[in-house]
Tab-separated table of C-alpha atoms in Angstrom:
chain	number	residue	atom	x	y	z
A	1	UNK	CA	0.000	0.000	0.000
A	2	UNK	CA	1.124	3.600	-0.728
A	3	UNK	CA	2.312	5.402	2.098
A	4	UNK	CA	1.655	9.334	1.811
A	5	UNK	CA	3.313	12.060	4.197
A	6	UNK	CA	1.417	14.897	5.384
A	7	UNK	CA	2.138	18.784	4.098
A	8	UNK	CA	1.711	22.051	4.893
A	9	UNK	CA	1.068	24.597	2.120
A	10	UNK	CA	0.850	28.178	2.214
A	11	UNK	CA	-1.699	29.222	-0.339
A	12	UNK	CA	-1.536	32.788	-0.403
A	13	UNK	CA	-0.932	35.729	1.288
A	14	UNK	CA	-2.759	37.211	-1.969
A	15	UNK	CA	-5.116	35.094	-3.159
A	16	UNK	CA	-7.265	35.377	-6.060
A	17	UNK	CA	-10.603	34.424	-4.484
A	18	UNK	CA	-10.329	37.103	-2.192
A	19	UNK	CA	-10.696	40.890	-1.959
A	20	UNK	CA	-7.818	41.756	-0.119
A	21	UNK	CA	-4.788	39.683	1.042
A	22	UNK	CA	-5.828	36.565	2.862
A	23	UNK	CA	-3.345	33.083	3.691
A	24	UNK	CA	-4.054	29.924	4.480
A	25	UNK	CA	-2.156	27.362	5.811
A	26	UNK	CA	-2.960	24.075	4.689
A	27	UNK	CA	-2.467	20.630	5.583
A	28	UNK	CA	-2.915	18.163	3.148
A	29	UNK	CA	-2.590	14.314	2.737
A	30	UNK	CA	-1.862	14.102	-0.961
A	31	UNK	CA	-4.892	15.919	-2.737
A	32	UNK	CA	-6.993	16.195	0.502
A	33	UNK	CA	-7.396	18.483	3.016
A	34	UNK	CA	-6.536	17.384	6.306
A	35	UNK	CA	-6.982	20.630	8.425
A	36	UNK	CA	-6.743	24.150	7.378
A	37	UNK	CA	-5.701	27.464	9.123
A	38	UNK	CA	-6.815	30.929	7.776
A	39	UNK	CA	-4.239	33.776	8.453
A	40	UNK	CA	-5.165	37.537	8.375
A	41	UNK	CA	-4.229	40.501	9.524
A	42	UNK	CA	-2.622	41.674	6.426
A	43	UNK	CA	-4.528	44.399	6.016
A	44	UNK	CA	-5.647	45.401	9.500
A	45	UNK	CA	-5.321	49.274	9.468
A	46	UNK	CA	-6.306	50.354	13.004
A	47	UNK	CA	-10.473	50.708	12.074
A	48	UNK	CA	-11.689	51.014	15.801
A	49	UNK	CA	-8.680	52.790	17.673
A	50	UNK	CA	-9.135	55.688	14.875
A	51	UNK	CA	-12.476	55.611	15.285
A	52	UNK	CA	-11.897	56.006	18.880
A	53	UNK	CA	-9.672	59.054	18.236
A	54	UNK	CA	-12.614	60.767	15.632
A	55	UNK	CA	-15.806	62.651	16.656
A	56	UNK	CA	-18.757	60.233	15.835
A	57	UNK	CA	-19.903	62.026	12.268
A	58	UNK	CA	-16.412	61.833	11.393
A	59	UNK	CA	-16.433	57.800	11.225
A	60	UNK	CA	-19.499	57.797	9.129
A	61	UNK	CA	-17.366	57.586	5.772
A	62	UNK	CA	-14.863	55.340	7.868
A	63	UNK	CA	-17.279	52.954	7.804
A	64	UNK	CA	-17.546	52.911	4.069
A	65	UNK	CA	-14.268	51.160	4.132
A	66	UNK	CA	-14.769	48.181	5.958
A	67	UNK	CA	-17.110	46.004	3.320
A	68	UNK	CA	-16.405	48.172	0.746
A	69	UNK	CA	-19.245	46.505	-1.617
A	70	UNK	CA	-21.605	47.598	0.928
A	71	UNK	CA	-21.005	51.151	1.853
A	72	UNK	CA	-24.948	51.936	2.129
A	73	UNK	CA	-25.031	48.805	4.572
A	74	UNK	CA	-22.422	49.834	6.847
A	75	UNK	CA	-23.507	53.563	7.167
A	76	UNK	CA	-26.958	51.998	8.407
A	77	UNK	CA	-25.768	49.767	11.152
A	78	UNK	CA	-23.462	52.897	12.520
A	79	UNK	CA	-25.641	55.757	12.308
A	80	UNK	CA	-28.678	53.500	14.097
A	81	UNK	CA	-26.030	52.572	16.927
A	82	UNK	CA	-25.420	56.421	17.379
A	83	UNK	CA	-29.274	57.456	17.223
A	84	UNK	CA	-29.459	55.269	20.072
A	85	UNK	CA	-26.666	56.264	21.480
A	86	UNK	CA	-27.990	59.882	21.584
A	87	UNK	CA	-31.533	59.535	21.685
A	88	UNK	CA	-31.940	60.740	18.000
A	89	UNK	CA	-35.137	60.149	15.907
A	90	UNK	CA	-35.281	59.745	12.089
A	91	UNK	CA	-38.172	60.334	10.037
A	92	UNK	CA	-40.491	58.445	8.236
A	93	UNK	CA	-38.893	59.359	4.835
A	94	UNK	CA	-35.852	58.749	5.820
A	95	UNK	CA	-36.367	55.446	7.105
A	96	UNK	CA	-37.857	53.958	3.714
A	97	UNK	CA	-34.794	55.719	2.142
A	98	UNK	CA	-32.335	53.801	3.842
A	99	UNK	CA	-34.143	50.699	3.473
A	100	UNK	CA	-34.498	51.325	-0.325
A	101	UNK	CA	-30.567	51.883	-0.486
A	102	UNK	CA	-29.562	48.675	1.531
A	103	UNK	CA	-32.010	46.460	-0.209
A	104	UNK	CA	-30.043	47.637	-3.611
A	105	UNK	CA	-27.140	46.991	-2.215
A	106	UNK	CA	-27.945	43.425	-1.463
A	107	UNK	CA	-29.043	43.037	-4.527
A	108	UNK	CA	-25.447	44.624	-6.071
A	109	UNK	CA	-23.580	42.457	-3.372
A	110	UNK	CA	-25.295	38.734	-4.091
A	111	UNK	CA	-24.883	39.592	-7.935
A	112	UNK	CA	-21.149	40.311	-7.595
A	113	UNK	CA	-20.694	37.108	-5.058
A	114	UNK	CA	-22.416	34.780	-7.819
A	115	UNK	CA	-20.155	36.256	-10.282
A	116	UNK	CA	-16.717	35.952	-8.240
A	117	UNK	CA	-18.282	32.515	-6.718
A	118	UNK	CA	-18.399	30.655	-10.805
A	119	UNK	CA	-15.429	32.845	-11.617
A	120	UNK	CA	-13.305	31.205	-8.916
A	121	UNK	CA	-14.643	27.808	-10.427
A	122	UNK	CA	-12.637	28.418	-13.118
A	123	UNK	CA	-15.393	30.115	-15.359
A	124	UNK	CA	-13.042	33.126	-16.201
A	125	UNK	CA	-14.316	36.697	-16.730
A	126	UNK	CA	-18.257	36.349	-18.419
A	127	UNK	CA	-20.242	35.332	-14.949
A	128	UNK	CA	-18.349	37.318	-13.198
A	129	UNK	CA	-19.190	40.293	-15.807
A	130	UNK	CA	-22.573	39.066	-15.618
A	131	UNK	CA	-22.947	39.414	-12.230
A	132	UNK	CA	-21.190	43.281	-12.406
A	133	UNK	CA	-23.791	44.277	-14.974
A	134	UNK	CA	-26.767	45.108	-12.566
A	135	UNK	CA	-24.170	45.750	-10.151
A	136	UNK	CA	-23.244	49.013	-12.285
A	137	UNK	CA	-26.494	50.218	-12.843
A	138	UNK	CA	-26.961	49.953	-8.857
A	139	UNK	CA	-24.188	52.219	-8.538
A	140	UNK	CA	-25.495	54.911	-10.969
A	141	UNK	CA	-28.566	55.197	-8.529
A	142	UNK	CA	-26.251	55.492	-5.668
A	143	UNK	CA	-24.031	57.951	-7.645
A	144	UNK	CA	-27.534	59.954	-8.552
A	145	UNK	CA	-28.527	60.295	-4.468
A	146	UNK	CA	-25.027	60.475	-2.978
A	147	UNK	CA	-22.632	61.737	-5.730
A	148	UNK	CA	-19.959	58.965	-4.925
A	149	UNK	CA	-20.748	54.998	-6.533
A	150	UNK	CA	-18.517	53.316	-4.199
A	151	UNK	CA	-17.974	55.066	-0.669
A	152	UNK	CA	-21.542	56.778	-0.759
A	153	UNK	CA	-21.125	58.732	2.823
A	154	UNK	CA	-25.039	58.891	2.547
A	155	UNK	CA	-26.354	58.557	5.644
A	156	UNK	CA	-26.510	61.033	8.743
A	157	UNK	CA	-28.010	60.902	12.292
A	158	UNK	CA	-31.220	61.236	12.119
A	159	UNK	CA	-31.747	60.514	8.406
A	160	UNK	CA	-29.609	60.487	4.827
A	161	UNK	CA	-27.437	63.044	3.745
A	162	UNK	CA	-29.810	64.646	1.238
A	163	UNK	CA	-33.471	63.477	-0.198
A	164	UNK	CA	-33.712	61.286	-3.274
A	165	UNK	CA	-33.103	63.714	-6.735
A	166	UNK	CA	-36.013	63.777	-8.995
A	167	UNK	CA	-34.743	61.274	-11.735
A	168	UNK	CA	-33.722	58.532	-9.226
A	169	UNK	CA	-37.029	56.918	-8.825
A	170	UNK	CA	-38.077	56.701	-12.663
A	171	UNK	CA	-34.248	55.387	-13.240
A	172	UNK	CA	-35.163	52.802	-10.613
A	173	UNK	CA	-38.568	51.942	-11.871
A	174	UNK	CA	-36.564	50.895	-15.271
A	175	UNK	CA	-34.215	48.517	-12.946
A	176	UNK	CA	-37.004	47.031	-11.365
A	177	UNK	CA	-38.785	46.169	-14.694
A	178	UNK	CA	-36.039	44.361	-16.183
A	179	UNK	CA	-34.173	42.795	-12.635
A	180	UNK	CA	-36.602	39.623	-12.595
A	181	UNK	CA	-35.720	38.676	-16.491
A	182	UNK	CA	-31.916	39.441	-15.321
A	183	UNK	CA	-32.255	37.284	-12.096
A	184	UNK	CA	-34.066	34.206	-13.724
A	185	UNK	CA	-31.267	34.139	-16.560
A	186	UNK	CA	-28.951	34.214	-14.002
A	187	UNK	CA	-30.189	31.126	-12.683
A	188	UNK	CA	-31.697	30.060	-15.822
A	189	UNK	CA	-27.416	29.910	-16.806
A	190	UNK	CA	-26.223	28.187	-13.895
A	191	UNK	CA	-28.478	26.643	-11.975
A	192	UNK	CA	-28.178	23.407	-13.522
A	193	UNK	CA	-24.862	23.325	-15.184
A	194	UNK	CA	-22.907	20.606	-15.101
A	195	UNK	CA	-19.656	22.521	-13.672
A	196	UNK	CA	-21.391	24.462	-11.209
A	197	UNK	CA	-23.161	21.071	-9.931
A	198	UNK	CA	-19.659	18.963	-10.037
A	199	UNK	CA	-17.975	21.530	-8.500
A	200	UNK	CA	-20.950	22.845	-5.560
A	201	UNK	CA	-23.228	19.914	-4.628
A	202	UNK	CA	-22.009	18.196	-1.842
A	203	UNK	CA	-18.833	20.763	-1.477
A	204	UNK	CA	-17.891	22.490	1.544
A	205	UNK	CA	-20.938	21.402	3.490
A	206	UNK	CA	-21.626	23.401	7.343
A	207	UNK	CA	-24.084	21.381	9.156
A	208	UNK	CA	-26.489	23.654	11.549
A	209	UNK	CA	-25.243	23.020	14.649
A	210	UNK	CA	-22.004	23.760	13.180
A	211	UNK	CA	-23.018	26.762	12.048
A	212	UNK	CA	-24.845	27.761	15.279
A	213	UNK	CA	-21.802	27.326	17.252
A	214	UNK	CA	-19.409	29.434	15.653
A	215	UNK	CA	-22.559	32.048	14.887
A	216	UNK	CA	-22.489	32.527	11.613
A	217	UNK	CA	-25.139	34.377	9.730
A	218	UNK	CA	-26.774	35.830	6.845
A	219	UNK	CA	-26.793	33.171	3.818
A	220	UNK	CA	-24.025	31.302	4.985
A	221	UNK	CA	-26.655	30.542	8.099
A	222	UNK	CA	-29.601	30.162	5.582
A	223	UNK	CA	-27.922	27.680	3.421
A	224	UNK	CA	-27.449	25.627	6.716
A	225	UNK	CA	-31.339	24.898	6.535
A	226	UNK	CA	-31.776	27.849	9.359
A	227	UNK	CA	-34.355	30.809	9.078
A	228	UNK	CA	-32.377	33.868	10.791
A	229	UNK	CA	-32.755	36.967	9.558
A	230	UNK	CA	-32.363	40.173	11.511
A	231	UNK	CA	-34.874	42.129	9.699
A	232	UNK	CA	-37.206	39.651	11.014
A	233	UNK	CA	-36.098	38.655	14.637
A	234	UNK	CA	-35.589	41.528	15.885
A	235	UNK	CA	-37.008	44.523	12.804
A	236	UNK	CA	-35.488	47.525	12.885
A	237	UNK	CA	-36.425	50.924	10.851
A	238	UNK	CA	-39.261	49.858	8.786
A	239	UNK	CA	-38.838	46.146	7.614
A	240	UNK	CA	-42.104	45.304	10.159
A	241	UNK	CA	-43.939	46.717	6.961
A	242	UNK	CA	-42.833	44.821	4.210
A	243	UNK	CA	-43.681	41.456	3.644
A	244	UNK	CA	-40.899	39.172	2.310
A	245	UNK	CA	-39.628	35.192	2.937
A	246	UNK	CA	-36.412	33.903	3.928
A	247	UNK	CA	-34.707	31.799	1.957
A	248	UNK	CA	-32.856	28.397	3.205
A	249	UNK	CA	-30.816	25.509	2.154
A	250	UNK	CA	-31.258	21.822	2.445
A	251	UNK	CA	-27.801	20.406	3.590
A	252	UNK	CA	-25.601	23.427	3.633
A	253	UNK	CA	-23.072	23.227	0.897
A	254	UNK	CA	-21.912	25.653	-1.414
A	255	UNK	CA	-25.115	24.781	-3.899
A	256	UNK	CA	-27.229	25.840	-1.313
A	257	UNK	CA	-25.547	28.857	-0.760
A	258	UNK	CA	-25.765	29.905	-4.288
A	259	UNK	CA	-29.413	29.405	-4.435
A	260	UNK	CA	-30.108	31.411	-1.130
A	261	UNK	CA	-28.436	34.100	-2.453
A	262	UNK	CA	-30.182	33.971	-5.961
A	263	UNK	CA	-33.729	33.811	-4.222
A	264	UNK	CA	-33.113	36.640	-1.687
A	265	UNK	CA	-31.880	38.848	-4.463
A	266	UNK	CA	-36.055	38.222	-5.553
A	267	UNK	CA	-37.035	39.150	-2.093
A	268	UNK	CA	-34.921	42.504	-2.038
A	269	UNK	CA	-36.563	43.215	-5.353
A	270	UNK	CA	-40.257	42.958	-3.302
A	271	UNK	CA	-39.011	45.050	-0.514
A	272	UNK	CA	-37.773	47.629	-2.695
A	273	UNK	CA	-41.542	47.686	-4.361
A	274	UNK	CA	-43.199	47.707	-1.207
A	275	UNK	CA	-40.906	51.073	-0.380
A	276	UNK	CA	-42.148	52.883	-3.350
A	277	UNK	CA	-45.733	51.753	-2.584
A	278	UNK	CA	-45.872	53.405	1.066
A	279	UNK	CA	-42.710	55.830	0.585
A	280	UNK	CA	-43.587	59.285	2.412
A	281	UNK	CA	-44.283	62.477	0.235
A	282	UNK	CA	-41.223	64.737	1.162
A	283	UNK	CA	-43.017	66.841	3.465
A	284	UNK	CA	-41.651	64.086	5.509
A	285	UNK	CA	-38.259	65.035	5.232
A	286	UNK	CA	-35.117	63.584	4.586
A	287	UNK	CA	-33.219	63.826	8.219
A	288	UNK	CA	-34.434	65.442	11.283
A	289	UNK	CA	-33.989	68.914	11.814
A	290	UNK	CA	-33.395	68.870	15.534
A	291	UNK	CA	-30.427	66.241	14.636
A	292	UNK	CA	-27.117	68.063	15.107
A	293	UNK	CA	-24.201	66.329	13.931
A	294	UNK	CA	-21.557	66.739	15.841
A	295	UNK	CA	-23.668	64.662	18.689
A	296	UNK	CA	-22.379	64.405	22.463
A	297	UNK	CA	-24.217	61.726	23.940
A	298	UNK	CA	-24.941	61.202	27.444
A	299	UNK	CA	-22.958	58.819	29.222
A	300	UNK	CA	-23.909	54.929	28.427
A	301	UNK	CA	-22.957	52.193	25.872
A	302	UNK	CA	-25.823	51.324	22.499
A	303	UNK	CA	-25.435	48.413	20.141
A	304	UNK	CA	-27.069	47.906	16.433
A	305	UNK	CA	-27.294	45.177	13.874
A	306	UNK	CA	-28.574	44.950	10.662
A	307	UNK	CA	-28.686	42.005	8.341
A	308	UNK	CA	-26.359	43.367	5.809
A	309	UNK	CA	-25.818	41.175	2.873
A	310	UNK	CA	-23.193	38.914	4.174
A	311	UNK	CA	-25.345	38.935	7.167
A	312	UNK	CA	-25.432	40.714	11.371
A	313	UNK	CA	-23.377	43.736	11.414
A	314	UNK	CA	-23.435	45.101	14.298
A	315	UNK	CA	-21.881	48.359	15.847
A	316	UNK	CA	-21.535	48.290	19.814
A	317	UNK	CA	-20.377	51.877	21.509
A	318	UNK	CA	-19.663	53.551	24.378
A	319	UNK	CA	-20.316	57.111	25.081
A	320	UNK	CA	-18.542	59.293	27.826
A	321	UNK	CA	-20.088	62.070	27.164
A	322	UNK	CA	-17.488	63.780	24.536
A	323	UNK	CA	-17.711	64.274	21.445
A	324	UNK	CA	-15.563	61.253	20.587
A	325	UNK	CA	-16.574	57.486	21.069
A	326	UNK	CA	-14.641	55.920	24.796
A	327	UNK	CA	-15.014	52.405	22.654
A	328	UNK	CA	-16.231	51.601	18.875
A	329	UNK	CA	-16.726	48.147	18.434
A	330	UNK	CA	-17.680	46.029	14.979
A	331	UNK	CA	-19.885	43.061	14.848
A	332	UNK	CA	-18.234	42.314	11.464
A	333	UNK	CA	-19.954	39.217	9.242
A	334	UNK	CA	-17.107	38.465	7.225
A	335	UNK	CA	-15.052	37.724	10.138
A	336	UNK	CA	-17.532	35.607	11.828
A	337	UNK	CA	-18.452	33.923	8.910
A	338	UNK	CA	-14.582	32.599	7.915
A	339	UNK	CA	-14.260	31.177	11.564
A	340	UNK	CA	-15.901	27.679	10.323
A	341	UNK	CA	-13.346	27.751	7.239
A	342	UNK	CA	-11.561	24.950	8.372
A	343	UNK	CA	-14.757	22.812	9.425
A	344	UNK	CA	-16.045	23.467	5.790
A	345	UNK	CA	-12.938	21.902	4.154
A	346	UNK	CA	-11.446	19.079	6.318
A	347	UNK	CA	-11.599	16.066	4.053
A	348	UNK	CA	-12.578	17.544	0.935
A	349	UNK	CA	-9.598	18.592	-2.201
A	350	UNK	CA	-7.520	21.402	-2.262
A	351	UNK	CA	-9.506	22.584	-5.334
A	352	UNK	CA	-12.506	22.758	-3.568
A	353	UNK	CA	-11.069	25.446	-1.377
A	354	UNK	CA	-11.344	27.948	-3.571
A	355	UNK	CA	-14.878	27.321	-3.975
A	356	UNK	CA	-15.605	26.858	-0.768
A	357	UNK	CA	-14.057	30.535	0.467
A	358	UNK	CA	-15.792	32.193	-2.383
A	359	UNK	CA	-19.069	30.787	-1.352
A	360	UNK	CA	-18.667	32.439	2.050
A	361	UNK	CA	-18.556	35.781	0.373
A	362	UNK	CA	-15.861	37.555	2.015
A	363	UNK	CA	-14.180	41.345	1.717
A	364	UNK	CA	-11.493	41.451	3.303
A	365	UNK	CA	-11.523	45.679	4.300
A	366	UNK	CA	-14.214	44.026	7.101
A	367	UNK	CA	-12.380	40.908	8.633
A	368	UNK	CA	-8.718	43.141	9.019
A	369	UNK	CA	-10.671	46.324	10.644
């Protein structure tokens, strides 16, 4: 009988299935994986001690920086942790606003993570291009409302920088018409080819209680089988109002993961209808007047979480009554969400790797704050 020796390979620090630099150290018993490590910290650049050091409006386009795909997301979770924080109410408007923005931007974000997912199958550059083309016309909107595509700096305490323009609804009217033909050929493409089924069913599978242990969420949880969503366990702005379904798995693998993301790209779509339906007039206005941004909050600690699109985001702070935070603290998915990496492929090849990470759906900008 062959006798094999176990290895350790490095496979990285910049790999191509991730944004940013990323390692992992691998331990392998000819072609299969025998335990894996992930290494980061590569691009850790200080998020919450300068965050500490800023006054609280001041980290509002910080956040933009962490998942960089996601800037309306981010913005969100922080400015709700500092309304709390300071006792600071947002109007009506303003809350359909922001849900209108992050509900694009889950949309932009599952479309690009489909894309990247196939293209790290091997599929080269059309999914993935594919996948950007919605993606772009996302960012026009967001360009439209906050004059930046990428690091929007849109929202405010106690509402959004500035209401939505005058052509931004009719431009998104057009999106909506033509996203469910986009989404279904999306699908249509890959659900059931033979690649994508070789190289995802059965791949890089996280049981529940797996994934309830090391508290992973968003669709890497749903593709586990389990129904957690923030917007519905614990709703926050407006989501109470809408009516939309969470989308799970069967058995967790990176299949499943692909459809949950696929399907809750339909569900932001019927969010984002219900928000034009019962969106305010503007005499609602688009932040509060009696907000002042350069807050001091009393003395005490808040925490908010949002499901962002690679799931709980969370912002915890503490107050001493200056006009700086005493502590800044991220609830970051991407981080939680690699902690199982090793779990998810033990025992499978070192090709399957790849496709495993990329089903995660990391960016790196939010696991090295």
């Amino acid at each position: 009988m062959l006798q094999t020796q176990e290895l350790q390979v490095n496979i990285g620090p910049q790999h191509p299935s991730t944004h940013g630099v990323f390692r992992m150290l691998v331990t392998v018993d000819g072609e299969t994986v025998v335990d894996l490590k992930p290494v980061f910290g590569y691009l850790h650049r200080n998020h919450e001690q300068i965050a500490e050091a800023n006054t609280y409006l001041q980290n509002m386009p910080y956040t933009d920086r962490l998942d960089y795909f996601n800037s309306m997301a981010n913005n969100h979770a922080y400015a709700m942790a500092v309304e709390r924080l300071a006792g600071i109410e947002v109007p009506e408007r303003a809350e359909y606003i922001r849900v209108l923005m992050v509900e694009l931007t889950r949309i932009l974000n599952h479309a690009s993570a489909v894309g990247f997912m196939i293209n790290d199958m091997g599929a080269w550059q059309t999914p993935l291009a594919f996948g950007m083309r919605e993606r772009e016309k996302i960012l026009d909107l967001f360009e439209m409302a906050s004059g930046a595509r990428l690091m929007c700096n849109y929202f405010r305490f106690g509402g959004v920088a500035r209401d939505l323009p005058p052509e931004f609804i009719p431009n998104l009217r057009e999106l909506l018409v033509a996203l469910p033909a986009y989404i279904d050929e999306l699908e249509r493409l890959l659900r059931d080819n033979e690649i994508l089924l070789q190289r995802a069913v059965g791949i890089g599978i996280l049981p529940r209680e797996v994934a309830l242990s090391y508290g992973v969420t968003g669709p890497v949880l749903r593709g586990s089988g389990i129904p957690y969503d923030v917007r519905k366990a614990e709703p926050y702005s407006v989501y109470d109002r809408f009516d939309f379904d969470i989308p799970i798995g069967k058995v967790g693998d990176v299949y499943d993961r692909f459809l949950v993301r696929i399907e809750e790209m339909r569900q932001s779509k019927r969010i984002i209808e219900q928000v034009l339906e019962q969106l305010p007039d503007a005499k609602g206005g688009h932040i509060n007047p009696k907000a002042r941004q350069n807050v001091r909050p009393p003395v005490g600690d808040a925490y908010a979480r949002i499901e962002s699109p690679k799931g709980e985001l969370g912002f915890y702070l503490v107050s001493d009554g200056s006009g700086k935070p005493y502590r800044y603290k991220v609830r970051a998915p991407s981080f939680i969400n690699l902690t199982p990496l090793a779990d998810m492929c033990r025992g499978y090849k070192v090709a399957d790797i790849v496709v495993i990470l990329g089903s995660i759906d990391i960016v790196m900008g939010e696991v090295d704050r």
